[in-house]
XYZ file of C-alpha atoms in Angstrom:
294
model
C 34.431 3.432 5.438
C 31.051 1.725 5.124
C 30.369 0.411 1.615
C 26.941 0.311 -0.022
C 26.777 -3.492 -0.239
C 27.296 -3.763 3.516
C 24.545 -1.232 4.259
C 22.223 -3.037 1.867
C 22.921 -6.356 3.618
C 22.173 -4.750 6.987
C 18.837 -3.334 5.779
C 17.723 -6.576 4.118
C 18.548 -8.647 7.231
C 16.494 -6.151 9.254
C 13.548 -6.636 6.900
C 13.836 -10.430 6.641
C 14.817 -11.168 10.235
C 17.158 -13.807 8.853
C 20.747 -14.010 7.576
C 19.909 -16.948 5.306
C 16.902 -15.203 3.685
C 18.991 -12.061 3.219
C 21.687 -14.136 1.503
C 19.071 -15.488 -0.929
C 17.829 -11.982 -1.735
C 21.397 -10.728 -2.253
C 22.428 -13.817 -4.280
C 25.462 -14.429 -2.066
C 26.335 -17.020 0.557
C 25.293 -16.752 4.198
C 28.949 -16.593 5.385
C 29.458 -13.628 3.035
C 26.470 -11.855 4.624
C 27.810 -12.585 8.116
C 31.213 -11.243 7.090
C 29.684 -7.948 5.982
C 27.761 -7.513 9.219
C 30.758 -8.469 11.351
C 32.822 -5.836 9.525
C 30.087 -3.223 10.068
C 29.777 -4.063 13.766
C 33.562 -3.876 14.119
C 33.689 -0.511 12.386
C 30.895 0.956 14.533
C 32.148 -0.834 17.629
C 28.644 -1.952 18.519
C 26.486 -5.047 18.108
C 23.700 -4.523 15.567
C 21.819 -7.822 15.835
C 20.976 -10.209 18.639
C 21.056 -13.760 17.333
C 18.734 -15.826 19.527
C 18.411 -19.305 18.094
C 17.146 -18.904 14.552
C 15.724 -15.457 15.272
C 17.569 -12.243 14.472
C 16.533 -9.004 16.156
C 17.907 -5.475 15.988
C 19.726 -4.206 19.040
C 19.230 -0.623 20.184
C 22.216 0.377 18.040
C 20.732 -1.433 15.053
C 17.405 0.355 15.515
C 19.203 3.715 15.451
C 21.183 2.795 12.337
C 18.289 1.326 10.301
C 16.407 4.524 9.244
C 19.712 6.260 8.462
C 20.877 3.334 6.343
C 17.531 3.254 4.506
C 17.835 6.984 3.814
C 21.387 6.608 2.474
C 20.357 3.799 0.114
C 17.335 5.806 -1.078
C 19.528 8.863 -1.737
C 21.974 6.764 -3.741
C 19.124 5.293 -5.775
C 17.777 8.798 -6.416
C 21.209 9.946 -7.548
C 21.573 6.998 -9.912
C 18.074 7.628 -11.288
C 18.769 11.327 -11.850
C 21.958 10.555 -13.779
C 20.341 7.845 -15.904
C 17.386 10.108 -16.671
C 19.601 12.824 -18.164
C 19.159 11.092 -21.509
C 15.397 11.652 -21.310
C 14.704 8.057 -22.305
C 11.871 6.315 -20.468
C 13.319 3.008 -19.321
C 14.408 1.039 -16.247
C 12.529 -0.209 -13.190
C 9.397 1.494 -11.868
C 8.407 0.198 -8.428
C 4.742 0.872 -7.569
C 2.709 -0.262 -4.565
C -1.056 -0.538 -4.922
C -4.104 -1.976 -3.209
C -5.770 -5.117 -4.553
C -8.992 -3.224 -5.321
C -7.271 -0.564 -7.429
C -5.162 -3.203 -9.154
C -8.255 -5.179 -10.113
C -10.758 -2.432 -10.909
C -8.896 0.756 -11.855
C -5.436 0.030 -13.248
C -5.858 -2.428 -16.166
C -6.467 0.216 -18.884
C -3.673 2.422 -17.502
C -1.196 -0.468 -17.423
C -2.119 -1.637 -20.920
C -1.600 1.857 -22.322
C 1.661 2.415 -20.425
C 3.162 -0.949 -21.387
C 2.435 -0.325 -25.058
C 4.019 3.137 -25.006
C 7.056 2.325 -22.846
C 8.182 -1.272 -23.462
C 11.625 -0.583 -21.960
C 10.146 0.061 -18.499
C 10.080 -2.872 -16.110
C 6.942 -2.341 -14.027
C 7.336 -3.868 -10.568
C 4.042 -3.940 -8.677
C 3.440 -4.840 -5.029
C -0.124 -5.489 -3.904
C -0.428 -4.231 -0.335
C -2.894 -2.683 2.086
C -3.057 1.067 1.458
C -1.530 1.877 4.846
C 1.461 -0.401 4.182
C 1.882 0.978 0.647
C 2.131 4.549 1.967
C 4.755 3.427 4.464
C 6.752 1.811 1.655
C 6.826 5.147 -0.185
C 7.836 6.974 2.990
C 10.732 4.545 3.470
C 11.855 4.970 -0.132
C 11.109 1.358 -1.062
C 8.550 2.289 -3.723
C 8.546 5.294 -6.030
C 4.749 5.608 -6.189
C 1.667 4.198 -4.465
C -1.904 3.968 -5.761
C -4.126 3.572 -2.729
C -7.182 4.545 -0.754
C -6.089 7.978 0.413
C -5.926 8.644 4.161
C -8.077 11.450 5.615
C -4.877 13.460 6.097
C -1.516 13.205 4.383
C 1.581 14.567 6.096
C 4.861 15.819 4.618
C 7.085 14.565 3.111
C 4.317 12.558 1.406
C 1.954 14.217 -1.071
C -1.329 12.856 -2.441
C -3.364 13.399 -5.582
C -6.953 12.174 -5.779
C -7.505 10.291 -9.048
C -10.799 8.457 -8.550
C -13.729 9.528 -6.369
C -15.181 6.266 -5.097
C -18.769 6.375 -3.721
C -19.591 3.661 -1.195
C -22.921 1.870 -0.740
C -24.474 -0.289 1.973
C -25.128 -3.783 0.638
C -26.290 -7.252 1.634
C -27.454 -10.468 -0.029
C -30.547 -10.337 -2.228
C -32.012 -13.032 0.028
C -31.279 -11.120 3.239
C -34.102 -10.318 5.647
C -32.717 -6.793 6.076
C -35.196 -4.347 4.551
C -33.969 -2.349 1.556
C -35.082 0.809 3.362
C -33.531 0.699 6.813
C -31.846 2.903 9.393
C -28.289 2.992 10.682
C -29.616 2.027 14.111
C -31.161 -1.135 12.646
C -27.963 -1.999 10.808
C -25.855 -1.463 13.916
C -27.707 -4.350 15.579
C -27.186 -6.708 12.630
C -23.978 -8.693 11.956
C -21.613 -6.801 9.684
C -18.689 -7.959 7.524
C -16.353 -4.985 7.215
C -12.824 -3.994 6.250
C -10.371 -4.286 9.146
C -10.434 -1.242 11.397
C -6.725 -0.740 10.747
C -7.547 0.158 7.131
C -8.558 3.640 5.960
C -11.911 2.344 4.678
C -12.616 0.467 7.914
C -11.791 3.584 9.926
C -14.093 5.685 7.750
C -17.058 3.340 8.366
C -16.308 3.045 12.077
C -16.052 6.833 12.447
C -19.340 7.290 10.565
C -21.232 5.088 13.031
C -19.465 6.634 16.016
C -20.629 10.078 14.927
C -24.209 8.762 15.135
C -23.569 7.349 18.602
C -23.906 3.764 17.314
C -21.768 0.685 17.902
C -21.059 -1.813 15.147
C -21.861 -5.517 15.439
C -18.880 -6.867 13.473
C -19.040 -10.612 12.889
C -16.089 -10.792 10.473
C -13.377 -8.476 9.174
C -10.976 -8.753 6.249
C -8.861 -6.409 4.147
C -10.060 -7.898 0.839
C -13.193 -6.286 -0.605
C -13.764 -9.191 -3.011
C -13.930 -11.533 -0.019
C -16.390 -9.229 1.746
C -18.546 -9.185 -1.379
C -18.620 -12.987 -1.525
C -19.451 -13.387 2.183
C -22.294 -10.877 1.941
C -23.650 -12.393 -1.270
C -24.211 -15.736 0.503
C -26.140 -14.074 3.323
C -23.615 -13.824 6.148
C -24.187 -10.140 6.851
C -24.168 -6.604 5.467
C -21.282 -4.381 4.485
C -20.154 -1.208 2.739
C -18.561 -1.581 -0.715
C -17.647 0.642 -3.662
C -20.647 1.181 -5.936
C -18.521 -0.107 -8.829
C -18.617 -3.617 -7.288
C -22.413 -3.963 -7.384
C -23.906 -6.876 -9.310
C -27.029 -9.052 -9.362
C -25.917 -10.973 -6.239
C -26.188 -7.919 -4.005
C -29.016 -5.792 -2.669
C -28.426 -2.095 -2.067
C -29.600 -0.836 1.308
C -31.086 2.642 1.163
C -29.904 3.710 4.582
C -31.541 6.910 5.752
C -29.370 10.041 5.837
C -26.158 8.268 4.885
C -23.587 9.233 2.279
C -20.180 7.618 2.308
C -17.323 8.043 -0.138
C -13.571 7.698 -0.283
C -10.859 8.953 -2.597
C -8.418 6.705 -4.423
C -5.248 8.175 -5.776
C -1.526 8.631 -5.998
C 0.970 9.039 -3.152
C 4.596 10.061 -3.693
C 7.551 11.268 -1.624
C 8.197 14.971 -2.249
C 11.873 14.561 -1.363
C 12.450 11.932 -4.028
C 13.327 12.784 -7.623
C 10.814 11.161 -9.938
C 12.355 8.932 -12.588
C 11.453 9.451 -16.245
C 9.397 6.263 -15.944
C 7.602 7.626 -12.861
C 6.804 10.915 -14.608
C 5.556 9.070 -17.687
C 3.378 6.783 -15.557
C 1.754 9.744 -13.797
C 1.146 11.429 -17.161
C -0.578 8.328 -18.557
C -2.552 7.933 -15.336
C -3.880 11.484 -15.648
C -4.589 11.109 -19.387
C -6.584 7.895 -19.006
C -8.626 8.889 -15.929
C -10.769 11.880 -14.900
C -8.917 15.061 -14.027
C -6.978 14.624 -10.781
C -7.140 17.025 -7.854
C -4.257 17.808 -5.500
C -5.024 17.144 -1.836
């Protein structure tokens, strides 16, 4: 029989790409990790990892096993959570993934309120790109994600819009770009935008494509605060949430342009919410405008 500790070691090695790093995460020795994997490979009669120098890579058999092992561990965690939550007490770990922007600009009042009400909950936050955060929820590694919502959400994930986030075209106050300009004029001017692998970057790119215009991207980054700084010193124009405007920036009144995105909650519909997760969602809804199910 395969024991849970062995499956957990297999999954962590897959994530780390290293037996030694996995041993550190598991708080055991590297030989103990190797022993677990050797036993698993012997039981399954197949090699799970190729060890090439210091690199560790999944074999074909390992790639087949990984999602099944992740699902088993997630199911066990759900079972443990369901049993613990029978008491109705709000306590334990709550693992949430969120974007840097939401963490900086939206969550502080929610977190302050939640921490005061539920001191026995250990909030564990990961700051990730929205796309990565959604994947973490899908894999069962996080209970909830607070992110820029994708244009479409597919089962088994479900999304709830919490904040409607209007976007504005901006540049430095010293920029030569006229406050009243056209998209065509902007398309010929260096832009500093979110990476095109992000939901916000894709939204902007799609908007210009629909007008038959190409973007002149001089720099790209996933961090909106960095974009704001680069634009404020005159290195180009960008699109930012209206909530980030200050005296360093000039708003560009681009003709016939309205951009917005939704920020909100993503959860796995197949996962039982912990008492802590339910309480967090309740406080989130109570301290923000009324949410709308997508």
